[in-house]
Structures are given as C-alpha cells and as structure tokens.
PDB file of C-alpha atoms in Angstrom:
ATOM      1  CA  UNK A   1     -55.225  67.564-107.492  1.00 80.00           C
ATOM      2  CA  UNK A   2     -57.205  64.326-107.464  1.00 81.00           C
ATOM      3  CA  UNK A   3     -60.117  64.265-105.063  1.00 93.00           C
ATOM      4  CA  UNK A   4     -63.372  62.606-104.076  1.00 96.00           C
ATOM      5  CA  UNK A   5     -66.511  64.702-103.777  1.00 97.00           C
ATOM      6  CA  UNK A   6     -70.026  64.074-102.559  1.00 98.00           C
ATOM      7  CA  UNK A   7     -73.236  65.941-103.234  1.00 98.00           C
ATOM      8  CA  UNK A   8     -75.369  67.188-101.735  1.00 98.00           C
ATOM      9  CA  UNK A   9     -73.576  67.806 -98.422  1.00 97.00           C
ATOM     10  CA  UNK A  10     -76.868  68.103 -96.583  1.00 98.00           C
ATOM     11  CA  UNK A  11     -80.285  66.759 -97.569  1.00 98.00           C
ATOM     12  CA  UNK A  12     -83.684  66.715 -95.890  1.00 98.00           C
ATOM     13  CA  UNK A  13     -86.314  64.494 -97.453  1.00 98.00           C
ATOM     14  CA  UNK A  14     -89.643  62.948 -96.582  1.00 98.00           C
ATOM     15  CA  UNK A  15     -90.429  59.339 -95.855  1.00 98.00           C
ATOM     16  CA  UNK A  16     -91.170  57.384 -99.017  1.00 98.00           C
ATOM     17  CA  UNK A  17     -89.295  59.618-101.444  1.00 98.00           C
ATOM     18  CA  UNK A  18     -86.501  58.356-103.671  1.00 98.00           C
ATOM     19  CA  UNK A  19     -83.155  59.994-102.961  1.00 98.00           C
ATOM     20  CA  UNK A  20     -79.851  59.749-104.826  1.00 98.00           C
ATOM     21  CA  UNK A  21     -76.529  60.708-103.276  1.00 98.00           C
ATOM     22  CA  UNK A  22     -73.691  61.401-105.677  1.00 98.00           C
ATOM     23  CA  UNK A  23     -70.065  60.350-105.319  1.00 98.00           C
ATOM     24  CA  UNK A  24     -67.384  61.394-107.817  1.00 98.00           C
ATOM     25  CA  UNK A  25     -63.669  60.635-107.668  1.00 97.00           C
ATOM     26  CA  UNK A  26     -60.861  61.805-109.918  1.00 96.00           C
ATOM     27  CA  UNK A  27     -58.246  59.353-108.579  1.00 93.00           C
ATOM     28  CA  UNK A  28     -59.130  56.881-111.361  1.00 94.00           C
ATOM     29  CA  UNK A  29     -59.584  54.228-108.678  1.00 95.00           C
ATOM     30  CA  UNK A  30     -61.341  51.003-109.580  1.00 94.00           C
ATOM     31  CA  UNK A  31     -62.701  50.395-106.077  1.00 95.00           C
ATOM     32  CA  UNK A  32     -65.470  52.486-104.585  1.00 96.00           C
ATOM     33  CA  UNK A  33     -67.439  52.080-101.358  1.00 97.00           C
ATOM     34  CA  UNK A  34     -70.473  53.537 -99.597  1.00 98.00           C
ATOM     35  CA  UNK A  35     -70.765  53.633 -95.801  1.00 98.00           C
ATOM     36  CA  UNK A  36     -73.187  55.012 -93.308  1.00 98.00           C
ATOM     37  CA  UNK A  37     -72.089  56.277 -89.912  1.00 97.00           C
ATOM     38  CA  UNK A  38     -74.341  56.313 -86.883  1.00 95.00           C
ATOM     39  CA  UNK A  39     -73.536  56.919 -83.238  1.00 85.00           C
ATOM     40  CA  UNK A  40     -72.406  53.719 -81.568  1.00 79.00           C
ATOM     41  CA  UNK A  41     -72.021  51.796 -84.825  1.00 82.00           C
ATOM     42  CA  UNK A  42     -69.022  53.287 -86.511  1.00 88.00           C
ATOM     43  CA  UNK A  43     -68.836  52.994 -90.287  1.00 95.00           C
ATOM     44  CA  UNK A  44     -70.962  50.255 -91.835  1.00 96.00           C
ATOM     45  CA  UNK A  45     -70.580  49.152 -95.434  1.00 96.00           C
ATOM     46  CA  UNK A  46     -73.672  49.561 -97.633  1.00 98.00           C
ATOM     47  CA  UNK A  47     -72.494  48.694-101.165  1.00 98.00           C
ATOM     48  CA  UNK A  48     -69.197  48.508-102.989  1.00 96.00           C
ATOM     49  CA  UNK A  49     -67.822  48.178-106.496  1.00 96.00           C
ATOM     50  CA  UNK A  50     -64.531  46.796-107.806  1.00 95.00           C
ATOM     51  CA  UNK A  51     -64.963  48.254-111.280  1.00 95.00           C
ATOM     52  CA  UNK A  52     -67.355  49.348-113.999  1.00 97.00           C
ATOM     53  CA  UNK A  53     -70.544  47.254-114.066  1.00 97.00           C
ATOM     54  CA  UNK A  54     -69.533  45.525-110.803  1.00 97.00           C
ATOM     55  CA  UNK A  55     -71.611  46.070-107.636  1.00 97.00           C
ATOM     56  CA  UNK A  56     -71.775  44.131-104.376  1.00 97.00           C
ATOM     57  CA  UNK A  57     -73.894  44.257-101.247  1.00 97.00           C
ATOM     58  CA  UNK A  58     -72.377  45.173 -97.914  1.00 95.00           C
ATOM     59  CA  UNK A  59     -73.636  44.419 -94.436  1.00 93.00           C
ATOM     60  CA  UNK A  60     -76.483  46.986 -94.447  1.00 96.00           C
ATOM     61  CA  UNK A  61     -77.655  47.036 -98.080  1.00 97.00           C
ATOM     62  CA  UNK A  62     -81.436  46.687 -97.607  1.00 97.00           C
ATOM     63  CA  UNK A  63     -83.257  49.731 -99.010  1.00 97.00           C
ATOM     64  CA  UNK A  64     -80.220  50.942-100.982  1.00 98.00           C
ATOM     65  CA  UNK A  65     -78.932  50.406-104.509  1.00 98.00           C
ATOM     66  CA  UNK A  66     -75.912  51.489-106.550  1.00 98.00           C
ATOM     67  CA  UNK A  67     -74.861  51.410-110.174  1.00 97.00           C
ATOM     68  CA  UNK A  68     -71.394  51.802-111.716  1.00 98.00           C
ATOM     69  CA  UNK A  69     -71.498  52.960-115.321  1.00 97.00           C
ATOM     70  CA  UNK A  70     -68.059  54.605-115.326  1.00 97.00           C
ATOM     71  CA  UNK A  71     -64.895  54.652-113.218  1.00 97.00           C
ATOM     72  CA  UNK A  72     -65.496  58.048-111.617  1.00 97.00           C
ATOM     73  CA  UNK A  73     -69.016  57.748-110.190  1.00 98.00           C
ATOM     74  CA  UNK A  74     -70.912  55.513-107.774  1.00 98.00           C
ATOM     75  CA  UNK A  75     -74.330  57.036-106.996  1.00 98.00           C
ATOM     76  CA  UNK A  76     -76.246  55.663-104.011  1.00 98.00           C
ATOM     77  CA  UNK A  77     -80.036  55.491-104.294  1.00 98.00           C
ATOM     78  CA  UNK A  78     -82.498  55.123-101.470  1.00 98.00           C
ATOM     79  CA  UNK A  79     -85.518  53.635-103.217  1.00 95.00           C
ATOM     80  CA  UNK A  80     -88.086  54.729-100.607  1.00 97.00           C
ATOM     81  CA  UNK A  81     -86.505  56.718 -97.802  1.00 98.00           C
ATOM     82  CA  UNK A  82     -87.238  55.652 -94.225  1.00 98.00           C
ATOM     83  CA  UNK A  83     -86.523  57.453 -90.943  1.00 97.00           C
ATOM     84  CA  UNK A  84     -84.070  54.660 -90.068  1.00 97.00           C
ATOM     85  CA  UNK A  85     -81.936  55.863 -92.987  1.00 98.00           C
ATOM     86  CA  UNK A  86     -81.260  59.203 -91.330  1.00 98.00           C
ATOM     87  CA  UNK A  87     -77.474  59.115 -91.089  1.00 98.00           C
ATOM     88  CA  UNK A  88     -74.194  60.498 -92.360  1.00 98.00           C
ATOM     89  CA  UNK A  89     -73.114  58.815 -95.591  1.00 98.00           C
ATOM     90  CA  UNK A  90     -69.490  58.549 -96.680  1.00 98.00           C
ATOM     91  CA  UNK A  91     -68.190  57.487-100.034  1.00 98.00           C
ATOM     92  CA  UNK A  92     -64.622  56.179-100.384  1.00 97.00           C
ATOM     93  CA  UNK A  93     -62.312  54.901-103.085  1.00 96.00           C
ATOM     94  CA  UNK A  94     -59.117  52.876-103.215  1.00 94.00           C
ATOM     95  CA  UNK A  95     -56.569  51.974-105.857  1.00 92.00           C
ATOM     96  CA  UNK A  96     -55.651  48.499-104.726  1.00 85.00           C
ATOM     97  CA  UNK A  97     -57.475  45.812-102.759  1.00 78.00           C
ATOM     98  CA  UNK A  98     -54.176  44.505-101.481  1.00 74.00           C
ATOM     99  CA  UNK A  99     -53.585  47.418 -99.165  1.00 75.00           C
ATOM    100  CA  UNK A 100     -56.995  49.002 -99.809  1.00 79.00           C
ATOM    101  CA  UNK A 101     -56.110  52.390 -98.327  1.00 88.00           C
ATOM    102  CA  UNK A 102     -59.383  54.204 -98.762  1.00 92.00           C
ATOM    103  CA  UNK A 103     -59.787  57.925 -99.402  1.00 95.00           C
ATOM    104  CA  UNK A 104     -63.029  59.320 -98.048  1.00 96.00           C
ATOM    105  CA  UNK A 105     -65.315  62.007 -99.370  1.00 97.00           C
ATOM    106  CA  UNK A 106     -66.552  64.786 -97.045  1.00 97.00           C
ATOM    107  CA  UNK A 107     -69.841  63.039 -96.288  1.00 97.00           C
ATOM    108  CA  UNK A 108     -73.537  63.729 -96.840  1.00 98.00           C
ATOM    109  CA  UNK A 109     -75.817  64.314 -93.857  1.00 97.00           C
ATOM    110  CA  UNK A 110     -79.252  62.927 -94.744  1.00 98.00           C
ATOM    111  CA  UNK A 111     -82.335  63.540 -92.637  1.00 98.00           C
ATOM    112  CA  UNK A 112     -85.547  61.661 -93.406  1.00 98.00           C
ATOM    113  CA  UNK A 113     -88.634  63.239 -91.788  1.00 97.00           C
TER     114      UNK A 113
ATOM    115  CA  UNK B   1     -68.834  37.451 -89.524  1.00 64.00           C
ATOM    116  CA  UNK B   2     -66.718  40.312 -88.293  1.00 80.00           C
ATOM    117  CA  UNK B   3     -66.282  41.301 -84.670  1.00 92.00           C
ATOM    118  CA  UNK B   4     -64.042  44.295 -83.981  1.00 95.00           C
ATOM    119  CA  UNK B   5     -63.852  45.810 -80.507  1.00 96.00           C
ATOM    120  CA  UNK B   6     -62.285  49.007 -79.237  1.00 97.00           C
ATOM    121  CA  UNK B   7     -63.008  51.165 -76.186  1.00 97.00           C
ATOM    122  CA  UNK B   8     -65.667  53.828 -76.595  1.00 96.00           C
ATOM    123  CA  UNK B   9     -63.882  56.731 -74.931  1.00 97.00           C
ATOM    124  CA  UNK B  10     -60.512  57.699 -73.492  1.00 98.00           C
ATOM    125  CA  UNK B  11     -59.325  60.903 -71.842  1.00 97.00           C
ATOM    126  CA  UNK B  12     -55.739  62.024 -71.415  1.00 97.00           C
ATOM    127  CA  UNK B  13     -53.725  65.121 -70.588  1.00 97.00           C
ATOM    128  CA  UNK B  14     -51.787  67.201 -73.077  1.00 98.00           C
ATOM    129  CA  UNK B  15     -48.246  65.863 -73.412  1.00 97.00           C
ATOM    130  CA  UNK B  16     -49.174  62.389 -72.151  1.00 98.00           C
ATOM    131  CA  UNK B  17     -49.315  59.028 -73.955  1.00 97.00           C
ATOM    132  CA  UNK B  18     -52.495  57.125 -74.785  1.00 98.00           C
ATOM    133  CA  UNK B  19     -52.839  53.579 -76.103  1.00 98.00           C
ATOM    134  CA  UNK B  20     -56.004  52.568 -77.960  1.00 98.00           C
ATOM    135  CA  UNK B  21     -56.546  48.820 -78.180  1.00 98.00           C
ATOM    136  CA  UNK B  22     -58.403  46.958 -80.894  1.00 98.00           C
ATOM    137  CA  UNK B  23     -59.251  43.266 -80.871  1.00 98.00           C
ATOM    138  CA  UNK B  24     -60.752  41.480 -83.833  1.00 97.00           C
ATOM    139  CA  UNK B  25     -62.259  38.168 -84.875  1.00 95.00           C
ATOM    140  CA  UNK B  26     -62.833  38.157 -88.620  1.00 89.00           C
ATOM    141  CA  UNK B  27     -63.368  35.595 -91.337  1.00 86.00           C
ATOM    142  CA  UNK B  28     -60.531  37.009 -93.443  1.00 89.00           C
ATOM    143  CA  UNK B  29     -57.544  39.252 -92.804  1.00 92.00           C
ATOM    144  CA  UNK B  30     -55.126  41.095 -95.079  1.00 93.00           C
ATOM    145  CA  UNK B  31     -54.136  43.870 -92.720  1.00 95.00           C
ATOM    146  CA  UNK B  32     -55.377  46.394 -90.183  1.00 96.00           C
ATOM    147  CA  UNK B  33     -55.914  50.121 -90.617  1.00 96.00           C
ATOM    148  CA  UNK B  34     -56.126  52.997 -88.172  1.00 97.00           C
ATOM    149  CA  UNK B  35     -58.002  56.096 -89.255  1.00 97.00           C
ATOM    150  CA  UNK B  36     -58.446  59.423 -87.472  1.00 98.00           C
ATOM    151  CA  UNK B  37     -61.746  61.274 -87.677  1.00 97.00           C
ATOM    152  CA  UNK B  38     -62.321  64.762 -86.304  1.00 97.00           C
ATOM    153  CA  UNK B  39     -65.887  65.713 -85.463  1.00 94.00           C
ATOM    154  CA  UNK B  40     -67.900  66.524 -88.579  1.00 93.00           C
ATOM    155  CA  UNK B  41     -65.115  65.473 -90.933  1.00 96.00           C
ATOM    156  CA  UNK B  42     -64.155  62.467 -93.035  1.00 96.00           C
ATOM    157  CA  UNK B  43     -61.818  59.741 -91.739  1.00 97.00           C
ATOM    158  CA  UNK B  44     -58.176  60.158 -92.717  1.00 96.00           C
ATOM    159  CA  UNK B  45     -55.515  57.453 -92.937  1.00 95.00           C
ATOM    160  CA  UNK B  46     -53.052  57.041 -90.068  1.00 96.00           C
ATOM    161  CA  UNK B  47     -51.439  53.623 -90.454  1.00 95.00           C
ATOM    162  CA  UNK B  48     -51.665  50.168 -91.989  1.00 95.00           C
ATOM    163  CA  UNK B  49     -50.159  47.007 -90.468  1.00 96.00           C
ATOM    164  CA  UNK B  50     -49.842  43.786 -92.405  1.00 95.00           C
ATOM    165  CA  UNK B  51     -47.082  41.972 -90.516  1.00 95.00           C
ATOM    166  CA  UNK B  52     -46.651  41.503 -86.778  1.00 97.00           C
ATOM    167  CA  UNK B  53     -44.764  44.213 -84.990  1.00 97.00           C
ATOM    168  CA  UNK B  54     -44.582  47.918 -84.395  1.00 97.00           C
ATOM    169  CA  UNK B  55     -44.722  50.615 -87.072  1.00 95.00           C
ATOM    170  CA  UNK B  56     -43.682  54.096 -85.990  1.00 95.00           C
ATOM    171  CA  UNK B  57     -44.644  57.335 -87.697  1.00 91.00           C
ATOM    172  CA  UNK B  58     -43.648  60.382 -85.756  1.00 94.00           C
ATOM    173  CA  UNK B  59     -45.805  60.722 -82.646  1.00 97.00           C
ATOM    174  CA  UNK B  60     -48.050  57.839 -83.720  1.00 97.00           C
ATOM    175  CA  UNK B  61     -47.176  54.139 -83.631  1.00 97.00           C
ATOM    176  CA  UNK B  62     -49.274  51.089 -84.438  1.00 98.00           C
ATOM    177  CA  UNK B  63     -48.736  47.500 -83.351  1.00 98.00           C
ATOM    178  CA  UNK B  64     -50.174  44.258 -84.691  1.00 98.00           C
ATOM    179  CA  UNK B  65     -50.267  40.674 -83.437  1.00 98.00           C
ATOM    180  CA  UNK B  66     -52.039  38.493 -85.997  1.00 96.00           C
ATOM    181  CA  UNK B  67     -51.939  35.387 -83.816  1.00 95.00           C
ATOM    182  CA  UNK B  68     -53.702  37.218 -80.986  1.00 96.00           C
ATOM    183  CA  UNK B  69     -56.112  39.210 -83.151  1.00 97.00           C
ATOM    184  CA  UNK B  70     -54.875  42.377 -81.487  1.00 97.00           C
ATOM    185  CA  UNK B  71     -53.650  45.812 -82.452  1.00 98.00           C
ATOM    186  CA  UNK B  72     -53.021  49.065 -80.684  1.00 98.00           C
ATOM    187  CA  UNK B  73     -52.467  52.670 -81.690  1.00 98.00           C
ATOM    188  CA  UNK B  74     -50.062  54.628 -79.502  1.00 98.00           C
ATOM    189  CA  UNK B  75     -50.300  58.407 -79.453  1.00 97.00           C
ATOM    190  CA  UNK B  76     -47.332  60.139 -77.820  1.00 97.00           C
ATOM    191  CA  UNK B  77     -46.817  63.751 -76.718  1.00 98.00           C
ATOM    192  CA  UNK B  78     -50.532  64.377 -76.988  1.00 98.00           C
ATOM    193  CA  UNK B  79     -51.669  67.679 -78.406  1.00 98.00           C
ATOM    194  CA  UNK B  80     -55.096  69.310 -78.238  1.00 97.00           C
ATOM    195  CA  UNK B  81     -55.525  68.713 -81.979  1.00 97.00           C
ATOM    196  CA  UNK B  82     -55.357  64.952 -81.324  1.00 98.00           C
ATOM    197  CA  UNK B  83     -58.848  65.112 -79.808  1.00 98.00           C
ATOM    198  CA  UNK B  84     -60.759  62.988 -82.320  1.00 97.00           C
ATOM    199  CA  UNK B  85     -62.226  59.549 -82.934  1.00 97.00           C
ATOM    200  CA  UNK B  86     -59.815  56.768 -83.860  1.00 98.00           C
ATOM    201  CA  UNK B  87     -61.167  53.958 -86.000  1.00 97.00           C
ATOM    202  CA  UNK B  88     -59.724  50.481 -86.248  1.00 97.00           C
ATOM    203  CA  UNK B  89     -60.565  48.624 -89.499  1.00 96.00           C
ATOM    204  CA  UNK B  90     -59.771  45.130 -90.764  1.00 95.00           C
ATOM    205  CA  UNK B  91     -59.024  44.740 -94.470  1.00 93.00           C
ATOM    206  CA  UNK B  92     -60.513  41.678 -96.143  1.00 89.00           C
ATOM    207  CA  UNK B  93     -60.634  43.298 -99.618  1.00 86.00           C
ATOM    208  CA  UNK B  94     -63.271  45.503 -98.038  1.00 88.00           C
ATOM    209  CA  UNK B  95     -62.991  47.255 -94.701  1.00 92.00           C
ATOM    210  CA  UNK B  96     -64.839  46.327 -91.519  1.00 93.00           C
ATOM    211  CA  UNK B  97     -64.681  49.055 -88.904  1.00 95.00           C
ATOM    212  CA  UNK B  98     -64.860  49.055 -85.161  1.00 95.00           C
ATOM    213  CA  UNK B  99     -67.222  51.567 -83.555  1.00 95.00           C
ATOM    214  CA  UNK B 100     -64.375  54.000 -82.902  1.00 96.00           C
ATOM    215  CA  UNK B 101     -62.662  55.389 -79.801  1.00 97.00           C
ATOM    216  CA  UNK B 102     -63.218  59.039 -78.931  1.00 97.00           C
ATOM    217  CA  UNK B 103     -60.077  60.533 -77.421  1.00 98.00           C
ATOM    218  CA  UNK B 104     -60.366  63.772 -75.484  1.00 98.00           C
ATOM    219  CA  UNK B 105     -57.162  65.642 -74.703  1.00 98.00           C
ATOM    220  CA  UNK B 106     -57.343  67.965 -71.691  1.00 97.00           C
ATOM    221  CA  UNK B 107     -55.039  70.898 -71.052  1.00 95.00           C
TER     222      UNK B 107
END
C-alpha cells in the first residue's frame, strides 16, 4: 500500500546544530508540504514543493530549507537549530492542487535543548 | 493574508450533536477542508466543500457558505472515539489551517 513516512519519529538536538528531517512518500504525488504544529497555532506551513526542483516558502520558513531532487522525498533541514523550533513536524503530500486532499505522515517530535 | 477562526474547545455528551463553526477571510479560495486529529496522531481527512451547501457523510456533515466566509462541521450521535481536534483548512493551492477545535465527549 502507498504511504508517507517520516524519520526520525523523535529527535533531541542541541541549539546550533544542523538537523534534517526526512519525508518519503510512495503515492507518486507531485505536491509535498512541511508543517509545524504548536499549541494554540494549529498547523503552519513551512515549505512546499509542486514537483522536482520546485520549492516555495510558506508562512514560517525562516531557519528552514528544503530540496526536491526526486518525486518521493522532501527533506527538511534546520540550518542552526533554535529552541523556538521545538515542535511537532508533519509532512504531507497531495496528488492534485485542485482538491489538494493532503495525506499526512505520522509526525516528528523535535526538541531543541 | 489568511485569517481562519474556530472555537478552541467544545464539550458534549455521548449521543448528542455538536456543531463546530469556522469563519475565514482569505486572499484566495478553492474549497474548505475538515480534518480530524486524535492526540499524538496525524490529521486525517473528513470532508471537502467546494460549492455552497451541505455535504453529508454518515454521522458527519459539513456546510459551506462562500459568500459569508463560513463553514461548519456537524457531528451527530457522538461517540467517545470522536474526542479529538477538528481542523478547518482553506485550500488556495496550499492549505491554511485554523488553530483547531478540541472536542471532548463525556459519557
């Protein structure tokens, strides 16, 4: 069955370190998205991609970067982790932008100490 | 910019009906999603409204009024397993989410 996976599921890192969160989908979807979820804020869009070599900034992109070298993967990199980036991160993918029903991965809980 | 509002919390009794409202003011609009999210889990799709009116799916129904910037999710015959957060999201080729409504179902 097609699925979307994230790794690691839990990560503790120190301030200033570079961290990469992996997202892999086997739906063959062109569209992929990264969100962070914090209490009181709901899901906020960090970066998104509409296809290979395409990346776009979302509403909270500062301190994050993504790259899309193939259809299946959209890794999220925190260049220099900060305590404000402690959060739960969800990756999602969708087949069509018209209805844009997004399928979410299980999430990665990141703690920056 | 995007402004999407929904109540923070609601409590209801098992077997009852609860209506979760969502109002939005967004720069673009292609449709409105409702997602369900249980604690510690990923959001899962409930409904998608593009046109005005009511869409019914079993115990769950969703309504949209584009002219009023308003939607609601209606949960009927509440069950304990319906205790979760319900997220309203506007589709403008990317999704903008409200902060979510936590529904607690009491026995």
